[in-house]
Short mmCIF file of C-alpha atoms and ligand atoms in Angstrom, two decimals:
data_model
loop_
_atom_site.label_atom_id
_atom_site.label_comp_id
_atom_site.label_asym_id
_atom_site.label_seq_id
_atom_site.Cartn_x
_atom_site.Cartn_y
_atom_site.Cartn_z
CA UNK A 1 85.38 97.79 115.85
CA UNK A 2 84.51 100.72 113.73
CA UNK A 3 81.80 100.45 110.88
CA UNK A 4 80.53 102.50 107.89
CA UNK A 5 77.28 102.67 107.19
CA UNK A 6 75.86 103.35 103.67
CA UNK A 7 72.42 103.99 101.91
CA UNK A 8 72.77 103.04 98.22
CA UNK A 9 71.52 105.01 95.13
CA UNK A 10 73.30 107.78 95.11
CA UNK A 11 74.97 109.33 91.69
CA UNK A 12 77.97 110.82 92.71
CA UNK A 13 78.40 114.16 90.95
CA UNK A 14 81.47 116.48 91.65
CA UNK A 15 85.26 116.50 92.36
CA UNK A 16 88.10 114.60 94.46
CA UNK A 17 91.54 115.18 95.51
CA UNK A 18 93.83 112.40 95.30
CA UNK A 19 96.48 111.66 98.37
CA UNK A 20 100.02 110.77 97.83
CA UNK A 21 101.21 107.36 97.14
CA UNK A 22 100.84 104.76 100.27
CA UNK A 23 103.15 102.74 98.61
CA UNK A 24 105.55 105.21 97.42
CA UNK A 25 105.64 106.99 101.04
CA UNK A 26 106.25 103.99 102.72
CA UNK A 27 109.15 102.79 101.38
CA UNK A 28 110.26 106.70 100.78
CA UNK A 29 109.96 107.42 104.47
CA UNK A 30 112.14 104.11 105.22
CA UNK A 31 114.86 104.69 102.78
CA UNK A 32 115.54 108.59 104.94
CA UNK A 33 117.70 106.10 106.86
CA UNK A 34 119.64 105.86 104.41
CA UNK A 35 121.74 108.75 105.37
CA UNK A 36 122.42 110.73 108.57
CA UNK A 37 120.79 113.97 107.99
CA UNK A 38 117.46 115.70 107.71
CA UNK A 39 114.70 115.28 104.61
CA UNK A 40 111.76 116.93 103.74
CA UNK A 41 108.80 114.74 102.39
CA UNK A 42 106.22 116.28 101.12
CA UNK A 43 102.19 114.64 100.36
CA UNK A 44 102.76 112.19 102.81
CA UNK A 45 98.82 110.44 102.68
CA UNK A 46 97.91 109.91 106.25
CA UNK A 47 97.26 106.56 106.77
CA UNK A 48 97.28 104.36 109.13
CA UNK A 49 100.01 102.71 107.40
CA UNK A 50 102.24 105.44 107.64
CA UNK A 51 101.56 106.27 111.21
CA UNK A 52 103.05 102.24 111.89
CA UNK A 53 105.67 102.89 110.30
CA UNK A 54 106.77 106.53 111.26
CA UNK A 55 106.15 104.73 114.80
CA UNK A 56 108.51 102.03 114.24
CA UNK A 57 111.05 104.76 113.02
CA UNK A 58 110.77 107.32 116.35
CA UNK A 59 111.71 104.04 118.71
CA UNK A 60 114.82 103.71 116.65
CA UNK A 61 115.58 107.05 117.69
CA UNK A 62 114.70 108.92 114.49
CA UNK A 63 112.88 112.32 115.06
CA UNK A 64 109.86 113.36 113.03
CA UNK A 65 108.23 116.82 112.96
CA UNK A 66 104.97 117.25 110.85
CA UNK A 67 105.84 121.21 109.55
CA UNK A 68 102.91 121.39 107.30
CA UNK A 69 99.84 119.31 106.42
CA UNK A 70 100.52 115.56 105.08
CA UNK A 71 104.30 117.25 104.66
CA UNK A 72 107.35 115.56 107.77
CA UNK A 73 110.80 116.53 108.25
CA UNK A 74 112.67 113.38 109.24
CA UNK A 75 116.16 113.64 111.16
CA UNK A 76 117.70 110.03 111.01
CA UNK A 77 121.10 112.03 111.97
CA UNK A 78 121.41 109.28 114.97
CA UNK A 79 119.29 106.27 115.51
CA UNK A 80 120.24 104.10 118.74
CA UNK A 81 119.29 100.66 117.52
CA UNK A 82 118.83 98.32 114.11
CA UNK A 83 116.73 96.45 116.22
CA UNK A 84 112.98 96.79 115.44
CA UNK A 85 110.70 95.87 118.09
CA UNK A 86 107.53 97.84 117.86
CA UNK A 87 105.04 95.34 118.62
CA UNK A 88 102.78 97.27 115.90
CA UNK A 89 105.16 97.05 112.78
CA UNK A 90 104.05 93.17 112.48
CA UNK A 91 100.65 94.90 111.54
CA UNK A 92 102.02 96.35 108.37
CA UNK A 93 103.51 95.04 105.27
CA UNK A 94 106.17 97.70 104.56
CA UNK A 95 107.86 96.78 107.91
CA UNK A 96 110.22 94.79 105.58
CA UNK A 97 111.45 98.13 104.17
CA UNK A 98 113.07 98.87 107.41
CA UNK A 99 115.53 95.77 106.68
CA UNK A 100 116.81 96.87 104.08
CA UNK A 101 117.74 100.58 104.85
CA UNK A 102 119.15 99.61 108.10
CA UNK A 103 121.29 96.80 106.65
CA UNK A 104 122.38 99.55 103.79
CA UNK A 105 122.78 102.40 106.69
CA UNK A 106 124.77 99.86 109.20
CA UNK A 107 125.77 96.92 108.00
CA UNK A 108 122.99 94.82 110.06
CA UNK A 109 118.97 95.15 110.62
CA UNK A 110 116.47 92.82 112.26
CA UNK A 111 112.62 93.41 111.54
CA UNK A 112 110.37 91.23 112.43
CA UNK A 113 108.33 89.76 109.63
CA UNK A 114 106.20 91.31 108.00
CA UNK A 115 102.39 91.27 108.35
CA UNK A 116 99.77 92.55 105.99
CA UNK A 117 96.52 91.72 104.17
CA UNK A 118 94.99 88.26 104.14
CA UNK A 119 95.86 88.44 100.29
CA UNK A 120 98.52 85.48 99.82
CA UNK A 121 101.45 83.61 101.69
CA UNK A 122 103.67 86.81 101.03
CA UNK A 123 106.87 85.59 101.01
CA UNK A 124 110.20 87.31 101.54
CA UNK A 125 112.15 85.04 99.75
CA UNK A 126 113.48 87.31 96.42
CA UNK A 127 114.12 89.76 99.65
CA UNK A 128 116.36 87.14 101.13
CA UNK A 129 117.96 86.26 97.95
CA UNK A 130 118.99 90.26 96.81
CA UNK A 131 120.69 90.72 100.53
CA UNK A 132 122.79 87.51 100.31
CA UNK A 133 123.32 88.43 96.59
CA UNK A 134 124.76 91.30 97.99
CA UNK A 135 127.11 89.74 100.95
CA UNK A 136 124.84 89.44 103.71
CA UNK A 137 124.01 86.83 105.78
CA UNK A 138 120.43 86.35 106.02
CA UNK A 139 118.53 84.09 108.91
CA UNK A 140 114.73 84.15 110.41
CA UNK A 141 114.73 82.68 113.80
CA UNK A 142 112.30 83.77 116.38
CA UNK A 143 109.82 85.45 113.69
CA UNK A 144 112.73 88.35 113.39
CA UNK A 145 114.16 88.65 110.15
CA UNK A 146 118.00 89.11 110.94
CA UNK A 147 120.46 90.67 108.19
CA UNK A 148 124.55 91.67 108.95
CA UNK A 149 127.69 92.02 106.76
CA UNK A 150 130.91 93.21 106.88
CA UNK A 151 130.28 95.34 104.15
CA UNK A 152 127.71 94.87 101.26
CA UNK A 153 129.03 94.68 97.68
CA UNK A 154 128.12 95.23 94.32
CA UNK A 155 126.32 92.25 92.83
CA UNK A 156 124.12 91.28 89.41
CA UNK A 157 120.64 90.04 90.60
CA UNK A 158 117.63 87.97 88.96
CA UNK A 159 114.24 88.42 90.12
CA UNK A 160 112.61 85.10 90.07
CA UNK A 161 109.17 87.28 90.48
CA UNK A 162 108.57 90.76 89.69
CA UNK A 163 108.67 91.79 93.48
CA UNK A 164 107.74 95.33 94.41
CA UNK A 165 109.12 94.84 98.06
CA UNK A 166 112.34 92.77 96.76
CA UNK A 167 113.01 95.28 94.34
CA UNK A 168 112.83 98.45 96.51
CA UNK A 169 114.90 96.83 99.45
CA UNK A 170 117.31 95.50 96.65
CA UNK A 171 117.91 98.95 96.08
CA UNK A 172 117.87 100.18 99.38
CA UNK A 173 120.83 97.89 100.20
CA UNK A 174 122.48 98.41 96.69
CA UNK A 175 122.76 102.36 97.00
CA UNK A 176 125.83 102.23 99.74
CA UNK A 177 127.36 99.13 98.53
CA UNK A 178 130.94 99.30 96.60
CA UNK A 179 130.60 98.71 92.87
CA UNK A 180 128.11 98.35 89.81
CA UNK A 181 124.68 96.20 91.02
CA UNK A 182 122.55 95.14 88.36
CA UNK A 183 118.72 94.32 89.34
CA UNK A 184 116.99 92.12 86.37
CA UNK A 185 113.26 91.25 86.23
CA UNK A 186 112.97 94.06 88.55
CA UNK A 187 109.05 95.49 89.38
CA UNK A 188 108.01 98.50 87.35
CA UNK A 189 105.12 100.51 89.19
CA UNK A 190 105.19 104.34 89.81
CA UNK A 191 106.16 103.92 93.22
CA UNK A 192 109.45 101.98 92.38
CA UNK A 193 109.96 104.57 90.01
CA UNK A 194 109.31 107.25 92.74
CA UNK A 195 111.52 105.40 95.44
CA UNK A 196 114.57 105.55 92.60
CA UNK A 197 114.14 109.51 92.03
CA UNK A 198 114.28 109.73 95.57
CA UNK A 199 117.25 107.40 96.25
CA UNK A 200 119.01 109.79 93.46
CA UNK A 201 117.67 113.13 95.13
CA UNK A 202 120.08 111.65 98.01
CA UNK A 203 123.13 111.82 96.06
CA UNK A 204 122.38 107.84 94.75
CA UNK A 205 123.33 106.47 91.07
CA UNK A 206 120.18 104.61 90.11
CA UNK A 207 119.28 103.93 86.37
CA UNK A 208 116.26 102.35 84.23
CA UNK A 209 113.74 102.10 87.34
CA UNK A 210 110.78 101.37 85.85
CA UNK A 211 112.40 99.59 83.24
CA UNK A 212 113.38 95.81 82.61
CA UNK A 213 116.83 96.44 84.28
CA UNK A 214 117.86 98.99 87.20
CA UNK A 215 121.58 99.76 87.67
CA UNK A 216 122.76 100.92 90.59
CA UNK A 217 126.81 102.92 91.08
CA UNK A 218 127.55 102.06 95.27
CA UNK A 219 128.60 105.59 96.44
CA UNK A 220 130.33 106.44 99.73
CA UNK A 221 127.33 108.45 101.16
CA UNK A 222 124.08 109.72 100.57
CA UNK A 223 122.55 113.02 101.95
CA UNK A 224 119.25 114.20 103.56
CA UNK A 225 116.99 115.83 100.60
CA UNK A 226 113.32 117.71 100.04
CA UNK A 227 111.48 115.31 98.00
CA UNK A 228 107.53 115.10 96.79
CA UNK A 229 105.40 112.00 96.91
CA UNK A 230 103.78 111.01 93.56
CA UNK A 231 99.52 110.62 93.20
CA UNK A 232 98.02 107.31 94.56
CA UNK A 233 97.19 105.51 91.14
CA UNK A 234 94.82 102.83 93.29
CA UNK A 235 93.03 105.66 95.28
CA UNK A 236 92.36 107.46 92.36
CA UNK A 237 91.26 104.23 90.69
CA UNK A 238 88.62 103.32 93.50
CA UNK A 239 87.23 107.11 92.63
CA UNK A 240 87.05 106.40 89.43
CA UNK A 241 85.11 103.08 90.14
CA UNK A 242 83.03 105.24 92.68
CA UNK A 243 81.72 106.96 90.14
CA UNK A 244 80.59 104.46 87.60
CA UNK A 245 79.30 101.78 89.87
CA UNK A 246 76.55 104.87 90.96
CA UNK A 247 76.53 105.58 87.25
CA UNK A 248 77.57 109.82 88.81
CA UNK A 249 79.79 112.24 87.03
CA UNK A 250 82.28 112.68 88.89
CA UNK A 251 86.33 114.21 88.19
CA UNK A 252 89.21 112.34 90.05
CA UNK A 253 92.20 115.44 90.46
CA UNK A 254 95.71 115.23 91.13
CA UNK A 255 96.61 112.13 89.22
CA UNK A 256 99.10 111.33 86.71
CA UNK A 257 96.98 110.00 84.15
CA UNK A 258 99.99 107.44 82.36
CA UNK A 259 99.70 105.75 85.53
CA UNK A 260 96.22 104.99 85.22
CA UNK A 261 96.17 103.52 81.82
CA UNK A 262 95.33 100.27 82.44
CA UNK A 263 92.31 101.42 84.50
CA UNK A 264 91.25 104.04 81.84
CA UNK A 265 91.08 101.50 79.17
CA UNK A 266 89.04 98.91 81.42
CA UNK A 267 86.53 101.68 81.88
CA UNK A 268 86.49 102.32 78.18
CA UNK A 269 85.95 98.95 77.64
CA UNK A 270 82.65 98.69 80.12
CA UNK A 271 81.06 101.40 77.47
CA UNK A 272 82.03 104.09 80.97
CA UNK A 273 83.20 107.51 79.40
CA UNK A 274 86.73 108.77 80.53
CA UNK A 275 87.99 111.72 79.56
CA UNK A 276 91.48 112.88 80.46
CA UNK A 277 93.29 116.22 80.97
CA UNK A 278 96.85 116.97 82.49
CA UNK A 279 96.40 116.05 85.84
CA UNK A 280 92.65 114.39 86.25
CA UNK A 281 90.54 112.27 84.53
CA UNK A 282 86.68 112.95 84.53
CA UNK A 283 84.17 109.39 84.63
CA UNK A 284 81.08 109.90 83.86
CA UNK A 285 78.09 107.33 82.27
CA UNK A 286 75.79 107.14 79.22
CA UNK A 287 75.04 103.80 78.97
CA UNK A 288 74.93 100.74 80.64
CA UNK A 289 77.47 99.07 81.49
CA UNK A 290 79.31 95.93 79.09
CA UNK A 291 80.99 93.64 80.98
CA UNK A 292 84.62 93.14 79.95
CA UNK A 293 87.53 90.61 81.37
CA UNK A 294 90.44 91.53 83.34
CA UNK A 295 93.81 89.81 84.66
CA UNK A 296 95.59 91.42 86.95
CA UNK A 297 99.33 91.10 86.30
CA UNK A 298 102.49 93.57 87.26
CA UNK A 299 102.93 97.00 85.75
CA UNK A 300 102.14 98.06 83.45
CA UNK A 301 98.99 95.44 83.56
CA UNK A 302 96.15 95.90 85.25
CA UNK A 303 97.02 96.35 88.83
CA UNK A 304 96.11 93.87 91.40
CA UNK A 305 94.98 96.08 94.06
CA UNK A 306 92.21 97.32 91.85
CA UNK A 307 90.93 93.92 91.19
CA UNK A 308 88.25 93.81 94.45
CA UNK A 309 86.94 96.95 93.40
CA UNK A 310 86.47 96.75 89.11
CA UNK A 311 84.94 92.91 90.40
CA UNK A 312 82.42 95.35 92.27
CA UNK A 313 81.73 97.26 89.31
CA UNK A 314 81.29 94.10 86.91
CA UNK A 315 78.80 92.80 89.50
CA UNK A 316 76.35 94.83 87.93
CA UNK A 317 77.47 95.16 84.39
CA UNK A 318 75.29 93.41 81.72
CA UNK A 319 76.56 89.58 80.71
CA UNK A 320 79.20 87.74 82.31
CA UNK A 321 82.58 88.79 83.13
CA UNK A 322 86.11 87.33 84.07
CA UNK A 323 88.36 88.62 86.67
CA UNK A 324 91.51 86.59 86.65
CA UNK A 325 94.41 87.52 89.91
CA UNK A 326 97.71 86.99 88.36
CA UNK A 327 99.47 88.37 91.07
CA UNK A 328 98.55 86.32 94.40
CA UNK A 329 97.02 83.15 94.80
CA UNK A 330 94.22 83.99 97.27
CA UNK A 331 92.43 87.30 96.86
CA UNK A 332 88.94 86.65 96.18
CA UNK A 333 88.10 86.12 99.76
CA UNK A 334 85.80 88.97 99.65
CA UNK A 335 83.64 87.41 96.59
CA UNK A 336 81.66 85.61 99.68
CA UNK A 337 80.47 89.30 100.98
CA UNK A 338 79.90 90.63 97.46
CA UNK A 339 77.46 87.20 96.82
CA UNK A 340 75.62 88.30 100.64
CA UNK A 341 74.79 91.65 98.57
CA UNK A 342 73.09 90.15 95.70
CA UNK A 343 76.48 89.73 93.69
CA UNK A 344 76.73 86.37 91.44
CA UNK A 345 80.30 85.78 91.35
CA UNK A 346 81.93 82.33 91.44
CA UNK A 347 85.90 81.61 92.03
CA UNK A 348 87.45 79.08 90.29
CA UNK A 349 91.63 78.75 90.89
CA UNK A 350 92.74 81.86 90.23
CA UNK A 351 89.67 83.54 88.36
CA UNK A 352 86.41 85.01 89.37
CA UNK A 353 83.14 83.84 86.93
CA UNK A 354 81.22 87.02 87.76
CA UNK A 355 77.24 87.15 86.27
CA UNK A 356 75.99 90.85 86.28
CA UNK A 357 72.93 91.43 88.00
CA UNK A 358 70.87 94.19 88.03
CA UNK A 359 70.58 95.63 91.43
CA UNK A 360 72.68 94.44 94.65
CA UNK A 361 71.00 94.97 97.95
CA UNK A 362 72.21 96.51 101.45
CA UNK A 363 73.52 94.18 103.76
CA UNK A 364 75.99 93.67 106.37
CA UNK A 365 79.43 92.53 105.51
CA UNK A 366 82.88 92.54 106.71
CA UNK A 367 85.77 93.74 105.07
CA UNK A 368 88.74 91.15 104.47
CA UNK A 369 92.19 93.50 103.76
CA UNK A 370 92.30 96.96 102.52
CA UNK A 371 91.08 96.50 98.99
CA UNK A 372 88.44 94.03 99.61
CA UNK A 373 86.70 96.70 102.16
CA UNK A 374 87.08 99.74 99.68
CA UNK A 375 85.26 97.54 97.08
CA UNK A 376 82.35 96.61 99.35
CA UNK A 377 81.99 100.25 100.44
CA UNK A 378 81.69 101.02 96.35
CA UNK A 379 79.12 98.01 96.69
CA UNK A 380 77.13 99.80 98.97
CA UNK A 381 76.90 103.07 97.56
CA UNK A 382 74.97 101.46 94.05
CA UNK A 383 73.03 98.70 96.33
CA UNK A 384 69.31 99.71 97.63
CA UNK A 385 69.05 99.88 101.32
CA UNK A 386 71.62 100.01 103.65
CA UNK A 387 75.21 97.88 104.06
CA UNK A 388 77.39 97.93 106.97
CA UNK A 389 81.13 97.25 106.28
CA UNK A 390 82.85 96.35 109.34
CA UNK A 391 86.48 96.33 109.88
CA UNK A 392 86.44 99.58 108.49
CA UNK A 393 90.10 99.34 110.09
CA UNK A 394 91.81 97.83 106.90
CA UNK A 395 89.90 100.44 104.72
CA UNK A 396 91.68 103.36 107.28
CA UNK A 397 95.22 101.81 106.24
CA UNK A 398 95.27 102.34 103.00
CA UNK A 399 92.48 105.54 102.50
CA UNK A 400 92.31 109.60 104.34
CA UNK A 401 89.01 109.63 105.49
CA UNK A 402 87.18 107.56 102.83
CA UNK A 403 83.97 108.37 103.79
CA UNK A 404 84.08 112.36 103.97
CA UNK A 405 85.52 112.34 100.42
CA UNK A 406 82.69 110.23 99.49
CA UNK A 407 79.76 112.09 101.35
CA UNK A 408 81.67 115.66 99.44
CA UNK A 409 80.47 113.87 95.94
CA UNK A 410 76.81 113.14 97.61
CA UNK A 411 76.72 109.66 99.01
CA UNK A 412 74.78 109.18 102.08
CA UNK A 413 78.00 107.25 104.42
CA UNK A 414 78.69 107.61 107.98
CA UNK A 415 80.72 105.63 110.63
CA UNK A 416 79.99 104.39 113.85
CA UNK A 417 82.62 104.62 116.10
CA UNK A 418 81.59 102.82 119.49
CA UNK A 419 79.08 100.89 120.85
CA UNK A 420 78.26 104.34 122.59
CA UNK A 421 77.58 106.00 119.41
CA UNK A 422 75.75 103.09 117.80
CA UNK A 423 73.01 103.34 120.64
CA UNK A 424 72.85 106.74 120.27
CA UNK A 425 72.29 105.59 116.31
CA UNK A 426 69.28 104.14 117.52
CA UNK A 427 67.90 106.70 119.08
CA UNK A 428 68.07 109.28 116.01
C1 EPZ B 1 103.25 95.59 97.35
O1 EPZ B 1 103.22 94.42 98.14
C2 EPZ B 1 102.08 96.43 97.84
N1 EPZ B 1 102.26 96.73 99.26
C3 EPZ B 1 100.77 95.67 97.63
O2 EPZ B 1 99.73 96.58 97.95
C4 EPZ B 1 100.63 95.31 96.15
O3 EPZ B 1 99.48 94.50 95.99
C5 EPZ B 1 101.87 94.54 95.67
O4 EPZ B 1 103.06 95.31 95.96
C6 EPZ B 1 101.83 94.26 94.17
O5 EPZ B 1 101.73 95.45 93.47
C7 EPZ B 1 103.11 97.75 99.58
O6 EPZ B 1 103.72 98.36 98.73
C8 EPZ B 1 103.23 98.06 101.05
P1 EPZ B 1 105.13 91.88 95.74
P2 EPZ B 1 104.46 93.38 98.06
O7 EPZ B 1 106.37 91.57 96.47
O8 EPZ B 1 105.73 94.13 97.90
C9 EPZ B 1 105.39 87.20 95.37
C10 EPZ B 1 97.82 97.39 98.99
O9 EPZ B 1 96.63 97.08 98.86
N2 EPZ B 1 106.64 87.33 96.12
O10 EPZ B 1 105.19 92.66 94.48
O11 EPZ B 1 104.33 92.41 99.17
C11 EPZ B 1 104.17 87.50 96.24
O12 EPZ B 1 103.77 86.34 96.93
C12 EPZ B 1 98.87 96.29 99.07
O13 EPZ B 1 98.25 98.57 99.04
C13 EPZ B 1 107.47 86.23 96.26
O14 EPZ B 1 107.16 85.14 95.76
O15 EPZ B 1 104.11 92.63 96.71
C14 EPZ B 1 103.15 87.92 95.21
O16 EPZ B 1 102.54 86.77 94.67
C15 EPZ B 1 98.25 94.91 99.03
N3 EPZ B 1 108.64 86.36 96.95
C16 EPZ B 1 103.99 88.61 94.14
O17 EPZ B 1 105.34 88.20 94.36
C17 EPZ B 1 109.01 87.57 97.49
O18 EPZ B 1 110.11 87.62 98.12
C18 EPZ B 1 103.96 90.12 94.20
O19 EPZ B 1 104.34 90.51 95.50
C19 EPZ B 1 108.15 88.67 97.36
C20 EPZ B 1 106.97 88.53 96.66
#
């Protein structure tokens, strides 16, 4: 098991790149099978993630060629199965996306289900209900999710929860199906906003993503297209965090600051300076820092999978603090590790009590999903001493190469990568 190892104290002073979208490129990647033909997807991050998933894709048959860095032309001109049996894909969330492009490519898909982070149940259900919604028959036997129709049709569809996932397959099998489909209470993040542009740079009719109601015109086909992935708002987020929890300087480029909004003003609120230009935002400190409360809550609230990593940052901001999840029931797992640092943060339901203290301290910890480790590695860069975070895994699924963006901006971070190397560690 790989581990990153970090001496505290830092400021971070300089500038970093942000990757495209995880969650935009995932379900981008998947919806290619939406047509037989050949598409060009440019700032692809490269992620562990997308690797599962691309994976999944070349044992259906689909061909991938990486033509220039984080850019892939995919061929899905003939796949030979909608049967998905990589062993892997039950690693990944987005697996699920792969049910609904095959069903809207062929009329049937099975996937099995999905995996993820630790974060909640994560059920499939408003999935379940938009593919029945829209004629199929839906059953889970076996832990495979199996979908098949006749043909899909048009259909009007409520949301019971604001579902990223349900709302991007929704779509996926809408695009091909005869008719006018209506999706209400649909999710509204950039990347559902990103999957509809691309759906529509395929020849698709979808309207008001990112709004309170997407309508989608079935068409008879769609076609292969050349299509760029939007800024990852949560990476540049965890930058941004980076640089206040080491109270550095630092600018976070190639972001679309709208989508960060809700992060900006959170900042603001902490007393942290943020100044923003076209495409970056610059954090930098003057004083210390207020604490402030957050609830997480769907877009355009503040986003859930910044919540481990802002509950880092209020660990050490004067007074007491509230960070309430309104998005999954159980993602404060990685409170417990913060506390082993010197944090004083105490979960109650669905909220986190958290009591600023003045310095945390080095230790080791283990990360708990992808978020949770990215916030205990921002933990460890303002803590004195040294911290360990293993499982550095989950960081890799979501994050390019965390730790040499971080050591570019001054933090003293490595990682060990075997038992070998950790003896040679010794030595040194
Ligand atoms: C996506 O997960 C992201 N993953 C998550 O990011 C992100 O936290 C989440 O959206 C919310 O923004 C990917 O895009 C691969 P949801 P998803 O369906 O689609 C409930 C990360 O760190 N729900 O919007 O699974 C669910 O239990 C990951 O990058 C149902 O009840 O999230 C949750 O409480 C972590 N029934 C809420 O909705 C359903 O059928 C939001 O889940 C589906 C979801």
């Amino acid at each position: 098991m790989e581990k990153l190892v970090i001496r505290g104290g830092t400021k971070l002073k300089g500038t970093v790149i942000v990757e495209g979208a995880k969650n935009a490129a995932l379900p981008i990647i998947a919806a290619t099978l939406l047509c037989k033909s050949i598409s060009i997807i440019e700032n692809i991050p490269e992620v562990e993630d997308v690797r599962v998933l691309l994976d999944a894709m070349i044992e259906l048959g689909v061909k991938v060629k990486k033509t220039k860095p984080n850019t892939l032309e995919i061929d899905t001109r003939s796949i030979i199965k909608n049967i998905v049996d990589y062993e892997d894909i039950t690693r990944i969330r987005a697996s699920y996306y792969l049910l609904g492009s095959l069903l809207g490519r062929n009329n049937e898909a099975q996937v099995p289900l999905p995996g993820g982070c630790s974060i909640g149940t994560r059920p499939i259900d408003q999935h379940i209900k938009g593919f029945e919604a829209l004629g199929a028959k839906v059953n889970i036997e076996h832990g495979m999710i199996k979908a098949k129709t006749k043909k899909l049709k048009a259909s009007n569809i409520y949301l019971d929860v604001a579902s990223v996932g349900a709302t991007i397959n929704v779509m996926f099998a809408a695009v091909l199906a005869e008719g006018h489909t209506v999706i209400e209470n649909p999710a509204k993040e950039p990347h559902i906003v990103d999957v509809a542009n691309f759906l529509n740079s395929m020849g698709a009719d979808v309207k008001g993503a990112g709004t309170d109601i997407i309508k989608i015109n079935g068409v008879k086909e769609l076609h292969g297209a050349e299509y760029m992935i939007i800024p990852d708002q949560i990476e540049a987020g965890t930058y941004m965090i980076a640089a206040a929890i080491t109270g550095g300087d630092v600018t976070v480029e190639n972001l679309i600051p709208k989508h960060m909004e809700a992060i900006s003003a959170k900042l603001k609120e902490m007393g942290i300076l943020v100044e923003e230009f076209d495409e970056s935002i610059r954090v930098h400190i003057k004083e210390p820092l207020k604490n402030t409360h957050v609830k997480t809550l769907p877009y355009p609230g503040f986003p859930t999978d910044m919540q481990p990593q802002v509950t880092a940052l209020l660990a050490i901001a004067d007074g007491t603090s509230i960070m309430t999840e309104g998005v999954f029931e159980n993602r404060f797992l990685y409170t417990d590790e913060l506390n082993r640092m010197g944090a004083n943060i105490k979960v109650e339901g669905n909220s986190a009590i958290i009591t600023g203290v003045s310095r945390l301290s080095g230790a080791e910890v283990t990360a708990t999903d992808l978020r949770a480790g990215a916030a205990l590695v921002l933990a460890g860069l303002a803590a004195e001493g040294e911290t360990i975070v293993n499982h550095v895994d989950y960081i890799d699924r979501g994050y390019v190469r965390m730790e040499d963006k971080l050591k570019a901006l001054g933090a003293d971070i490595f990682r060990v990568r075997s038992e070998a190397h950790q003896a040679k560690l010794h030595i040194v």
